[in-house]
Amino acid sequence: MPPADAIFPPGFVWGAATSAYQIEGAVTADGRGESIWDVFSHIPGNIIDGSNGDFACDAYHRFRQDIALMRELGLTGYRFSIAWPRVFPRGFGALNPAGLDHYRRLVDILLEAGIAPLVTLYHWDLPRPLQSLGGWANRDTAARFGEFAHAVAVALGGEVHDWVTVNEPWVAAFLGNLLGAHAPGLRDLRVALAAAHHLLLAHAEGMSALRAEMAFGDRAGIALNLAPVEPLGDSNADAEAAHRFDGCLNRWFLDALFRGRYPDDMLAWYGDAVPEIRADDLARISTPMDLLGVNYYTRNVVRWQPGAQPVDAEVVVRPGVPVSGMGWAVDPEGLFEVLTRLHTDYTAPPMLVAENGAAYPDRLVDGVVDDPERERYLHEHLLRVHRAIETGVPVGGYYVWSLLDNFEWAYGYSQRFGLLYTDFATQDRIVKRSGHWYAGVTRANGVRG
Ligand code: IFM
């Protein structure tokens, strides 16, 4: 790679990210219990290609080889999640030491390789028995999460220094409980809003459980999926729909976490679907964090669409705008806007871009995967991260979603996000062109401007 001219600050973390259900497979190994995704993915019609995460990337068994590949990529950070049902097979009660041992080994080998773990505690694999008790609509689930967080913090606390409590509460709450597209596959606004509130309470429980075990300098926070939202046309209806969608996706979570309140316009819009919010809930939810994970993929252009759940707004793509394999508009400038908004409108703590990347229809030809679109996507987004840092926004790391092609939820294996190509028949991993390029970036600590 030619000399870089957008150089990042010393110590900037160059990472890649995954989550447990998407990569691990081994769903019955060592006493793991079932999660809502085991149930949901086995129901015909839920996953586009009829697949499930039973084997996924078999990373439960292959993590050593994967860490060797991370070293080849020059990664200094790896974000992964802990499967709650491996640690508490029933979600609570008896702890399964073998489940924790797996993550102890993973962390040990990462540290030996000089790769800092960023550990996510909840990336959507709720233990099945907890769903039987109401799932995230049940306030008690937040307390159970606190117990899980504490058990993990006790086990890994000395070695893990960066923690994410909950990944993308908006997705877990709304795709899972309102739109029926994710586990547990429900379609009920009241349930979704209760889930959203209890996921934030779980974050608060997780923060205090982690804090009890954390050493000076350790950091914990949440990871949110955020996007700039703008109206498609110049009608008032589109403008109002965009404002509401911003309220649903961004402000609902950011105002709660950083201002200790839910936005008035959204409380009014949701009306009596809003769940019980107890006196000190928002004070707990807004407990200060040490880091904020920003997951960014696209900008949301919105038009008024009466009846579109939950806010009469439909996300569209402007004609002519390039899209990724997921059909999401490629819009690097949106990442700069999100990062600067967090810095100027909210008192956000130091940030990590905890996910950024794109799916493309990669093909393995003669042992090579040529994916120039992904390389361009990552390059353009990194330039915006660099610009944000230059303007004073504290961003300390960047994690590509994803380290390797994996189980993309309702899209099964039809969407490939990896820097590594996964051959699901052989479980071979092949470094894609974008992976070779990223290795140059990590070593140069920067990209060409
Ligand atoms: O694969 C997901 C991940 O689990 C959460 N954030 C978005 C990614 C791409 O859809």
XYZ file of N, CA, C and O and ligand atoms in Angstrom, residues 19 22 123-124 167-168 171 225 295 297 326 328 355 401 406-409 417, ligand 1:
86
model
N -20.719 -11.628 16.194
C -21.538 -11.929 17.373
C -21.699 -13.437 17.486
O -21.549 -14.176 16.497
N -24.134 -15.575 15.278
C -23.835 -15.456 13.857
C -22.627 -16.293 13.433
O -22.491 -16.595 12.240
N -26.072 -9.717 22.338
C -26.230 -9.523 20.887
C -27.353 -10.459 20.425
O -27.162 -11.324 19.582
N -28.508 -10.343 21.113
C -29.799 -10.830 20.636
C -30.145 -12.293 20.917
O -31.229 -12.745 20.540
N -26.265 -4.656 22.394
C -26.066 -4.243 21.005
C -27.396 -3.889 20.350
O -28.317 -4.704 20.323
N -27.489 -2.674 19.839
C -28.611 -2.233 19.002
C -29.975 -2.555 19.607
O -30.749 -3.358 19.058
N -32.981 -2.513 17.201
C -33.212 -3.688 16.350
C -33.852 -4.805 17.163
O -34.840 -5.427 16.737
N -27.398 1.395 16.931
C -27.443 1.566 15.475
C -28.044 2.943 15.210
O -29.189 3.212 15.570
N -22.800 1.996 15.649
C -22.921 1.060 14.526
C -23.551 1.826 13.368
O -24.686 2.303 13.479
N -24.301 2.022 9.116
C -24.331 1.380 7.795
C -24.819 2.304 6.698
O -24.333 2.257 5.571
N -27.495 -5.517 0.728
C -28.688 -5.457 1.562
C -29.708 -4.461 1.008
O -30.792 -4.309 1.573
N -29.085 -1.255 1.042
C -28.911 -0.058 1.859
C -28.067 0.957 1.083
O -27.023 0.599 0.506
N -19.365 -0.988 14.600
C -19.722 -1.757 13.399
C -19.794 -0.802 12.220
O -20.413 0.265 12.314
N -17.616 -4.524 10.371
C -18.574 -5.629 10.375
C -18.515 -6.236 8.994
O -18.899 -5.604 8.034
N -20.968 -14.564 7.703
C -21.616 -15.330 8.772
C -23.123 -15.349 8.590
O -23.640 -14.945 7.540
N -23.819 -15.805 9.610
C -25.286 -15.940 9.557
C -25.912 -14.560 9.730
O -25.901 -14.002 10.832
N -26.412 -14.011 8.641
C -26.938 -12.647 8.674
C -28.437 -12.676 9.014
O -29.294 -12.306 8.230
N -28.742 -13.213 10.188
C -30.090 -13.189 10.739
C -31.133 -13.646 9.722
O -30.966 -14.705 9.139
N -20.732 -10.200 4.608
C -20.169 -8.942 5.125
C -18.679 -9.032 5.434
O -18.073 -8.059 5.859
O -25.181 -8.554 11.208
C -25.666 -7.411 11.825
C -25.191 -7.325 13.254
O -25.529 -8.457 13.986
C -25.777 -6.122 13.943
N -25.610 -4.928 13.162
C -25.907 -4.972 11.755
C -25.241 -6.168 11.107
C -25.569 -6.202 9.604
O -26.935 -6.322 9.401
